[in-house]
Short mmCIF file of C-alpha atoms in Angstrom, two decimals:
data_model
loop_
_atom_site.label_atom_id
_atom_site.label_comp_id
_atom_site.label_asym_id
_atom_site.label_seq_id
_atom_site.Cartn_x
_atom_site.Cartn_y
_atom_site.Cartn_z
CA MET A 235 170.75 -1.40 78.43
CA GLU A 236 169.47 -0.27 81.81
CA ASP A 237 166.49 1.92 82.55
CA ASP A 238 163.95 2.58 85.28
CA ASN A 239 161.76 -0.31 84.26
CA GLY A 240 162.57 -2.95 86.83
CA GLY A 241 166.22 -3.02 85.82
CA VAL A 242 165.51 -4.66 82.50
CA GLY A 243 166.32 -3.10 79.15
CA HIS A 244 163.64 -2.33 76.59
CA GLY A 245 165.52 -3.69 73.61
CA ASP A 246 165.49 -1.90 70.30
CA VAL A 247 162.88 0.83 70.04
CA VAL A 248 160.77 1.12 66.89
CA ASP A 249 158.70 4.27 66.29
CA VAL A 250 155.18 3.49 65.08
CA TYR A 251 153.31 6.44 63.51
CA PRO A 252 149.56 6.96 63.16
CA LEU A 253 147.76 5.51 60.15
CA ASN A 254 146.26 8.92 59.38
CA ARG A 255 149.74 10.26 58.55
CA TYR A 256 149.78 8.04 55.46
CA TYR A 257 148.03 8.42 52.12
CA PHE A 258 146.66 5.39 50.29
CA GLY A 259 146.06 5.37 46.53
CA SER A 260 145.87 2.71 43.85
CA LYS A 261 147.71 1.94 40.60
CA GLU A 262 147.51 -0.49 37.68
CA ALA A 263 148.39 -4.10 38.51
CA ILE A 264 151.73 -5.23 37.12
CA SER A 265 152.07 -8.95 37.70
CA LYS A 266 149.45 -11.53 36.78
CA LYS A 267 151.04 -14.37 38.77
CA ASP A 268 148.30 -14.26 41.38
CA ASP A 269 145.99 -15.63 38.65
CA ASP A 270 147.91 -18.93 38.58
CA ASP A 271 145.94 -21.93 39.63
CA LEU A 272 147.65 -24.32 42.04
CA VAL A 273 148.75 -26.84 39.39
CA ASP A 274 150.25 -24.13 37.18
CA ARG A 275 151.95 -22.61 40.19
CA ILE A 276 153.61 -25.86 41.33
CA HIS A 277 154.70 -26.56 37.75
CA ARG A 278 156.29 -23.11 37.58
CA LEU A 279 157.97 -23.55 41.02
CA LYS A 280 159.46 -26.91 40.01
CA ALA A 281 160.79 -25.57 36.73
CA ASN A 282 162.35 -22.59 38.51
CA TYR A 283 163.90 -24.85 41.17
CA GLU A 284 165.58 -26.98 38.49
CA VAL A 285 167.20 -23.89 37.00
CA ASN A 286 167.84 -21.61 40.00
CA GLY A 287 167.77 -23.81 43.12
CA MET A 288 165.97 -22.76 46.29
CA ARG A 289 163.44 -20.00 45.85
CA VAL A 290 164.14 -17.06 48.19
CA CYS A 291 161.34 -14.69 49.11
CA VAL A 292 161.72 -11.51 51.12
CA GLU A 293 158.84 -9.80 52.85
CA GLY A 294 158.48 -6.56 54.80
CA VAL A 295 156.69 -5.97 58.10
CA LEU A 296 155.43 -2.35 58.20
CA LEU A 297 153.80 -1.07 61.39
CA VAL A 298 151.31 1.77 61.91
CA GLU A 299 149.29 3.02 64.89
CA LEU A 300 145.50 2.99 65.07
CA LEU A 301 143.45 3.51 68.27
CA GLY A 302 146.66 3.35 70.32
CA ARG A 303 147.51 -0.14 69.11
CA PRO A 304 150.16 -1.42 66.69
CA HIS A 305 148.86 -2.65 63.33
CA VAL A 306 150.62 -4.48 60.49
CA LEU A 307 150.09 -3.42 56.87
CA LEU A 308 148.84 -6.44 54.92
CA LEU A 309 147.91 -6.79 51.27
CA GLN A 310 144.64 -8.56 50.63
CA VAL A 311 144.53 -10.11 47.16
CA LYS A 312 141.16 -10.04 45.38
CA ASN A 313 139.18 -9.95 48.68
CA SER A 314 140.69 -13.31 49.51
CA PHE A 315 144.03 -14.25 51.06
CA PHE A 316 146.48 -11.97 52.88
CA ARG A 317 150.14 -11.45 52.13
CA LEU A 318 152.98 -9.24 53.24
CA PRO A 319 154.48 -6.83 50.70
CA GLY A 320 157.51 -8.48 49.14
CA GLY A 321 158.21 -11.32 46.77
CA ARG A 322 160.76 -13.55 45.15
CA LEU A 323 164.35 -12.42 44.77
CA ARG A 324 165.92 -12.76 41.35
CA PRO A 325 168.70 -15.37 41.16
CA GLY A 326 171.78 -13.86 42.80
CA GLU A 327 169.92 -10.79 44.04
CA SER A 328 170.70 -9.62 47.59
CA VAL A 329 168.10 -8.67 50.18
CA GLU A 330 168.26 -5.21 48.62
CA GLY A 331 165.71 -6.75 46.27
CA LEU A 332 163.15 -6.24 49.02
CA LYS A 333 163.27 -2.51 48.24
CA ARG A 334 162.44 -3.28 44.60
CA LYS A 335 159.55 -5.47 45.75
CA LEU A 336 158.24 -2.88 48.22
CA SER A 337 158.24 -0.23 45.50
CA ASN A 338 156.54 -2.68 43.14
CA LYS A 339 153.71 -3.21 45.61
CA LEU A 340 153.52 0.10 47.48
CA SER A 341 155.05 3.02 45.56
CA PRO A 342 153.74 5.15 42.70
CA ILE A 343 154.54 3.60 39.29
CA GLU A 344 156.93 6.37 38.34
CA SER A 345 159.10 5.99 41.47
CA THR A 346 162.60 4.56 41.35
CA THR A 347 163.18 1.06 42.66
CA SER A 348 165.16 2.11 45.73
CA ASP A 349 162.64 4.70 46.96
CA ASN A 350 164.28 5.22 50.38
CA TRP A 351 162.81 2.12 52.02
CA GLN A 352 164.41 1.63 55.44
CA VAL A 353 164.78 -2.13 55.55
CA GLY A 354 165.88 -3.18 59.04
CA GLU A 355 166.65 -6.44 60.82
CA CYS A 356 165.76 -9.89 59.63
CA ILE A 357 163.11 -10.98 62.14
CA GLY A 358 162.51 -14.53 60.97
CA MET A 359 163.11 -17.21 58.34
CA TRP A 360 160.51 -19.75 57.25
CA TRP A 361 161.19 -22.86 55.19
CA LYS A 362 159.25 -25.05 52.79
CA SER A 363 160.52 -28.58 52.39
CA SER A 364 158.40 -29.20 49.28
CA PHE A 365 156.56 -27.13 46.71
CA ASP A 366 153.08 -27.50 48.15
CA THR A 367 153.57 -27.52 51.95
CA LEU A 368 153.10 -24.80 54.53
CA PRO A 369 156.27 -23.05 55.66
CA TYR A 370 157.79 -23.79 59.08
CA PRO A 371 159.96 -21.49 61.23
CA TYR A 372 162.80 -24.04 61.23
CA LEU A 373 164.49 -26.35 58.75
CA PRO A 374 162.53 -29.61 58.66
CA ARG A 375 165.64 -31.68 59.36
CA ASN A 376 169.40 -31.47 59.08
CA GLY A 377 170.75 -31.86 55.56
CA CYS A 378 167.38 -31.55 53.84
CA ARG A 379 167.16 -29.49 50.69
CA PRO A 380 164.43 -26.91 51.23
CA LYS A 381 162.57 -25.67 48.19
CA GLU A 382 161.84 -22.20 49.51
CA CYS A 383 163.05 -19.77 52.18
CA ILE A 384 160.91 -16.80 53.23
CA LYS A 385 162.82 -14.07 55.05
CA LEU A 386 160.97 -11.35 56.94
CA PHE A 387 162.40 -7.91 57.61
CA LEU A 388 161.21 -5.10 59.83
CA VAL A 389 160.77 -1.99 57.69
CA ARG A 390 160.85 1.40 59.47
CA LEU A 391 158.26 3.74 58.01
CA PRO A 392 158.85 7.48 57.93
CA ILE A 393 156.47 9.75 59.83
CA SER A 394 154.47 10.24 56.63
CA ARG A 395 154.38 8.85 53.09
CA LYS A 396 152.13 7.85 50.18
CA PHE A 397 151.31 4.27 49.29
CA PHE A 398 150.04 3.18 45.86
CA VAL A 399 148.72 -0.36 45.73
CA PRO A 400 147.96 -2.49 42.62
CA LYS A 401 144.24 -2.41 41.82
CA HIS A 402 143.56 -6.10 42.48
CA MET A 403 144.90 -5.70 46.04
CA LYS A 404 143.88 -3.80 49.12
CA LEU A 405 146.29 -2.55 51.77
CA LEU A 406 144.82 -3.13 55.23
CA ALA A 407 146.03 -2.20 58.70
CA VAL A 408 145.39 -5.24 60.92
CA PRO A 409 145.99 -5.12 64.69
CA LEU A 410 148.57 -7.46 66.21
CA PHE A 411 145.96 -8.97 68.54
CA GLN A 412 143.91 -10.02 65.51
CA ILE A 413 146.71 -11.81 63.68
CA HIS A 414 148.25 -13.34 66.84
CA ASP A 415 147.59 -17.06 66.98
CA ASN A 416 145.22 -16.75 63.96
CA CYS A 417 146.88 -19.08 61.47
CA GLN A 418 143.54 -20.02 59.96
CA THR A 419 142.88 -16.53 58.58
CA TYR A 420 146.39 -15.21 58.01
CA GLY A 421 148.55 -18.32 57.56
CA PRO A 422 151.50 -19.39 59.70
CA VAL A 423 153.96 -16.65 58.69
CA ILE A 424 151.75 -13.59 59.24
CA SER A 425 150.17 -15.03 62.40
CA GLY A 426 153.68 -15.48 63.82
CA ILE A 427 154.62 -11.79 63.37
CA PRO A 428 153.79 -10.80 66.98
CA GLN A 429 156.30 -13.37 68.28
CA MET A 430 158.89 -12.41 65.66
CA ILE A 431 158.78 -8.71 66.60
CA SER A 432 158.23 -9.20 70.36
CA LYS A 433 161.88 -8.40 71.11
CA PHE A 434 161.32 -4.81 69.96
CA SER A 435 159.85 -2.05 72.08
CA LEU A 436 157.21 -0.31 69.99
CA ASN A 437 157.05 3.41 70.57
CA ILE A 438 153.40 3.96 69.67
CA ILE A 439 152.82 7.57 68.59
CA GLN A 440 149.10 8.27 68.75
CA GLY A 441 147.31 10.18 66.01
CA MET K 1095 175.77 -10.73 54.58
CA GLU K 1096 176.09 -12.48 51.23
CA ASP K 1097 176.71 -16.14 50.55
CA ASP K 1098 176.12 -18.75 47.88
CA ASN K 1099 172.59 -19.47 49.01
CA GLY K 1100 170.46 -17.66 46.49
CA GLY K 1101 172.08 -14.34 47.37
CA VAL K 1102 170.42 -14.17 50.77
CA GLY K 1103 172.34 -14.10 54.05
CA HIS K 1104 171.94 -16.80 56.66
CA GLY K 1105 171.68 -14.43 59.63
CA ASP K 1106 173.44 -15.17 62.89
CA VAL K 1107 174.70 -18.72 63.18
CA VAL K 1108 174.16 -20.66 66.42
CA ASP K 1109 176.07 -23.90 67.02
CA VAL K 1110 173.85 -26.66 68.38
CA TYR K 1111 175.71 -29.62 69.96
CA PRO K 1112 174.51 -33.20 70.47
CA LEU K 1113 172.55 -34.08 73.59
CA ASN K 1114 174.97 -36.91 74.35
CA ARG K 1115 177.75 -34.39 74.96
CA TYR K 1116 175.93 -33.26 78.12
CA TYR K 1117 175.62 -34.92 81.54
CA PHE K 1118 172.37 -34.72 83.49
CA GLY K 1119 172.24 -35.17 87.27
CA SER K 1120 169.90 -34.07 90.05
CA LYS K 1121 170.19 -31.98 93.20
CA GLU K 1122 168.04 -31.00 96.20
CA ALA K 1123 165.19 -28.62 95.41
CA ILE K 1124 165.71 -25.09 96.69
CA SER K 1125 162.50 -23.10 96.20
CA LYS K 1126 159.09 -24.27 97.33
CA LYS K 1127 157.17 -21.63 95.36
CA ASP K 1128 155.94 -24.21 92.86
CA ASP K 1129 153.81 -25.58 95.72
CA ASP K 1130 151.72 -22.36 95.80
CA ASP K 1131 148.10 -22.84 94.91
CA LEU K 1132 146.62 -20.30 92.48
CA VAL K 1133 144.98 -18.10 95.15
CA ASP K 1134 148.18 -17.92 97.22
CA ARG K 1135 150.17 -17.16 94.09
CA ILE K 1136 147.97 -14.25 92.97
CA HIS K 1137 147.98 -12.86 96.52
CA ARG K 1138 151.79 -12.98 96.51
CA LEU K 1139 152.00 -11.40 93.02
CA LYS K 1140 149.71 -8.51 94.07
CA ALA K 1141 151.66 -7.84 97.25
CA ASN K 1142 154.94 -7.84 95.32
CA TYR K 1143 153.49 -5.50 92.65
CA GLU K 1144 152.45 -2.96 95.32
CA VAL K 1145 156.01 -2.87 96.64
CA ASN K 1146 158.19 -3.41 93.56
CA GLY K 1147 156.06 -2.57 90.52
CA MET K 1148 156.04 -4.73 87.41
CA ARG K 1149 157.40 -8.23 87.88
CA VAL K 1150 160.23 -8.98 85.44
CA CYS K 1151 161.05 -12.57 84.58
CA VAL K 1152 164.00 -13.69 82.47
CA GLU K 1153 164.16 -17.08 80.80
CA GLY K 1154 166.79 -18.91 78.78
CA VAL K 1155 166.40 -20.86 75.55
CA LEU K 1156 169.05 -23.61 75.40
CA LEU K 1157 169.32 -25.74 72.25
CA VAL K 1158 170.71 -29.25 71.76
CA GLU K 1159 170.80 -31.71 68.84
CA LEU K 1160 169.08 -35.09 68.85
CA LEU K 1161 168.47 -37.23 65.73
CA GLY K 1162 169.68 -34.36 63.55
CA ARG K 1163 166.99 -31.99 64.80
CA PRO K 1164 167.15 -28.98 67.13
CA HIS K 1165 165.61 -29.49 70.58
CA VAL K 1166 164.90 -27.00 73.39
CA LEU K 1167 165.75 -27.87 77.00
CA LEU K 1168 162.57 -27.58 79.07
CA LEU K 1169 162.01 -28.16 82.77
CA GLN K 1170 158.98 -30.25 83.59
CA VAL K 1171 157.70 -29.56 87.11
CA LYS K 1172 156.35 -32.58 88.99
CA ASN K 1173 155.40 -34.45 85.79
CA SER K 1174 153.01 -31.62 85.01
CA PHE K 1175 153.61 -28.25 83.35
CA PHE K 1176 156.66 -27.16 81.36
CA ARG K 1177 158.80 -24.09 81.93
CA LEU K 1178 162.00 -22.58 80.65
CA PRO K 1179 164.95 -22.26 83.04
CA GLY K 1180 164.90 -18.77 84.52
CA GLY K 1181 162.78 -16.81 86.95
CA ARG K 1182 162.00 -13.46 88.51
CA LEU K 1183 164.63 -10.77 88.69
CA ARG K 1184 165.20 -9.13 92.06
CA PRO K 1185 164.09 -5.46 92.18
CA GLY K 1186 166.76 -3.42 90.41
CA GLU K 1187 168.61 -6.49 89.14
CA SER K 1188 169.83 -6.43 85.54
CA VAL K 1189 169.41 -9.25 83.04
CA GLU K 1190 172.65 -10.62 84.51
CA GLY K 1191 170.23 -12.14 87.01
CA LEU K 1192 169.42 -14.73 84.35
CA LYS K 1193 172.85 -16.28 85.02
CA ARG K 1194 171.95 -16.60 88.71
CA LYS K 1195 168.65 -18.22 87.77
CA LEU K 1196 170.25 -20.61 85.28
CA SER K 1197 172.76 -21.73 87.93
CA ASN K 1198 169.91 -22.09 90.41
CA LYS K 1199 168.05 -24.44 88.08
CA LEU K 1200 170.84 -26.14 86.13
CA SER K 1201 174.23 -26.05 87.91
CA PRO K 1202 175.67 -28.09 90.77
CA ILE K 1203 174.77 -26.59 94.19
CA GLU K 1204 178.36 -25.64 94.97
CA SER K 1205 178.84 -23.65 91.74
CA THR K 1206 179.14 -19.89 91.71
CA THR K 1207 176.24 -17.79 90.47
CA SER K 1208 177.93 -16.59 87.28
CA ASP K 1209 179.06 -20.05 86.09
CA ASN K 1210 180.11 -18.92 82.62
CA TRP K 1211 176.63 -18.89 81.14
CA GLN K 1212 176.76 -17.31 77.67
CA VAL K 1213 173.56 -15.29 77.66
CA GLY K 1214 172.97 -13.94 74.14
CA GLU K 1215 170.33 -11.84 72.42
CA CYS K 1216 166.89 -11.04 73.73
CA ILE K 1217 164.61 -12.99 71.38
CA GLY K 1218 161.23 -11.91 72.68
CA MET K 1219 159.21 -10.09 75.34
CA TRP K 1220 155.82 -11.23 76.61
CA TRP K 1221 153.45 -9.16 78.72
CA LYS K 1222 150.71 -9.87 81.25
CA SER K 1223 148.14 -7.12 81.69
CA SER K 1224 146.78 -8.67 84.90
CA PHE K 1225 147.93 -11.17 87.49
CA ASP K 1226 145.98 -14.16 86.21
CA THR K 1227 146.01 -13.82 82.40
CA LEU K 1228 148.12 -15.51 79.77
CA PRO K 1229 151.06 -13.50 78.47
CA TYR K 1230 150.94 -11.90 75.01
CA PRO K 1231 153.87 -11.06 72.70
CA TYR K 1232 152.87 -7.37 72.66
CA LEU K 1233 151.67 -4.76 75.12
CA PRO K 1234 147.90 -5.05 75.39
CA ARG K 1235 147.43 -1.36 74.59
CA ASN K 1236 149.29 1.92 74.68
CA GLY K 1237 149.67 3.40 78.16
CA CYS K 1238 148.50 0.29 80.02
CA ARG K 1239 150.38 -0.73 83.12
CA PRO K 1240 151.44 -4.35 82.63
CA LYS K 1241 151.86 -6.52 85.72
CA GLU K 1242 154.57 -8.75 84.34
CA CYS K 1243 157.17 -8.82 81.56
CA ILE K 1244 158.80 -12.10 80.52
CA LYS K 1245 162.04 -11.66 78.55
CA LEU K 1246 163.55 -14.59 76.67
CA PHE K 1247 167.24 -14.86 75.84
CA LEU K 1248 169.11 -17.26 73.59
CA VAL K 1249 171.80 -19.00 75.68
CA ARG K 1250 174.77 -20.50 73.82
CA LEU K 1251 175.77 -23.84 75.32
CA PRO K 1252 179.39 -24.99 75.27
CA ILE K 1253 180.27 -28.18 73.42
CA SER K 1254 179.94 -30.10 76.69
CA ARG K 1255 178.81 -29.46 80.28
CA LYS K 1256 177.03 -30.95 83.30
CA PHE K 1257 173.49 -30.05 84.31
CA PHE K 1258 172.10 -30.59 87.82
CA VAL K 1259 168.35 -30.18 88.10
CA PRO K 1260 166.25 -29.82 91.30
CA LYS K 1261 164.70 -33.15 92.26
CA HIS K 1262 161.07 -32.12 91.71
CA MET K 1263 161.86 -31.18 88.11
CA LYS K 1264 162.97 -33.02 85.00
CA LEU K 1265 165.05 -31.51 82.22
CA LEU K 1266 163.73 -32.65 78.85
CA ALA K 1267 164.93 -32.09 75.30
CA VAL K 1268 161.85 -31.35 73.21
CA PRO K 1269 162.06 -30.97 69.41
CA LEU K 1270 161.06 -27.66 67.84
CA PHE K 1271 158.45 -29.39 65.67
CA GLN K 1272 156.72 -30.66 68.82
CA ILE K 1273 156.44 -27.29 70.58
CA HIS K 1274 155.65 -25.32 67.38
CA ASP K 1275 152.02 -24.26 67.38
CA ASN K 1276 151.35 -26.43 70.47
CA CYS K 1277 150.12 -23.82 72.95
CA GLN K 1278 147.86 -26.35 74.64
CA THR K 1279 150.74 -28.46 75.97
CA TYR K 1280 153.51 -25.91 76.33
CA GLY K 1281 151.73 -22.56 76.78
CA PRO K 1282 152.01 -19.51 74.53
CA VAL K 1283 155.59 -18.53 75.36
CA ILE K 1284 157.31 -21.89 74.83
CA SER K 1285 155.18 -22.73 71.78
CA GLY K 1286 156.31 -19.43 70.24
CA ILE K 1287 160.03 -20.23 70.53
CA PRO K 1288 160.39 -21.53 66.94
CA GLN K 1289 159.16 -18.15 65.61
CA MET K 1290 161.30 -16.20 68.07
CA ILE K 1291 164.51 -17.99 67.03
CA SER K 1292 163.66 -18.36 63.34
CA LYS K 1293 165.97 -15.49 62.39
CA PHE K 1294 168.99 -17.56 63.47
CA SER K 1295 170.70 -20.18 61.34
CA LEU K 1296 171.14 -23.27 63.49
CA ASN K 1297 174.37 -25.10 62.82
CA ILE K 1298 173.27 -28.59 63.86
CA ILE K 1299 176.28 -30.68 64.88
CA GLN K 1300 175.24 -34.34 64.86
CA GLY K 1301 176.26 -36.71 67.65
#
């Protein structure tokens, strides 16, 4: 792709619409898994691994504009940690399951599971070599048997829509410059989003 | 893409061949620009910006296998800082200029500029808002006029080849786990490579 910008292409363009075009409401919480303590959680992960093999999670990166800057929509659970909308795929489920997960976290309760989510490119894969380690953006070593894979996808938002978020969560728009290189607050996966989407040209539409 | 891996596709596969399949030699240095001191360099960058507008640099990420792990080929300049092979595009030059730069840094002197380099996908773009700041993996703000854009491309290596590196540089194979999250040693761009290539499945071929 050639253009007038020093002879170098812009890459894929992603439209980013203003935050004020979106409506944010809340709904009853569905899952109680966030109440697990760490020991319960690792017990559950091990039992699932024995039956189903590697856990596969899919997560969506949704971008909005605020003050002329790109922001990522993050869920904050019980005023504590941050996560991307998404979750674990069912055994044998394809990445289409991300649409089910996005609806689960972000759509009104009565909506269908597909709900017109525009799930785009895979932008990164992160791997856990054991049940209680941080994920890394590469396989720890050749031939190892990872316990979990987290796949991130860029989700194109329409120019306007309504979000309904489970009551024990908040949906926040966080600027890229705040999450960049901020593993301590957001964890390794979210703080790596700016690098993972840096190949895209963001077409920031101001509100 | 579907496979037997928990119903989730592997993404694009990149073959990574053993380091011992490659030959490393040296050649006379060509450019003296690395001798610039910081003041001279910023003076030169400003003068070039006045004439040609935003500086565009293209850099190649080349992967090899060592001890079963993926490594990135990095140039170390005079036992000091690290850089990726690549450099500034000429005004109006397309990303094809990366092949010229790769030959300049990595091929025998007598080789032609094209030299069969397999330049693949753009994996990331980094931006400098002024002449003396660190690059960021996003545009600082909407409507700003960046001074430099650094575009990274994944370069597929053949199963074997010879590299010839300018005498004042060394070509090193550095494991992904060493550069990951190590901005202090490698700078923000190189230390972000694991995230930028995490969407690819590396097919590690052991030596």
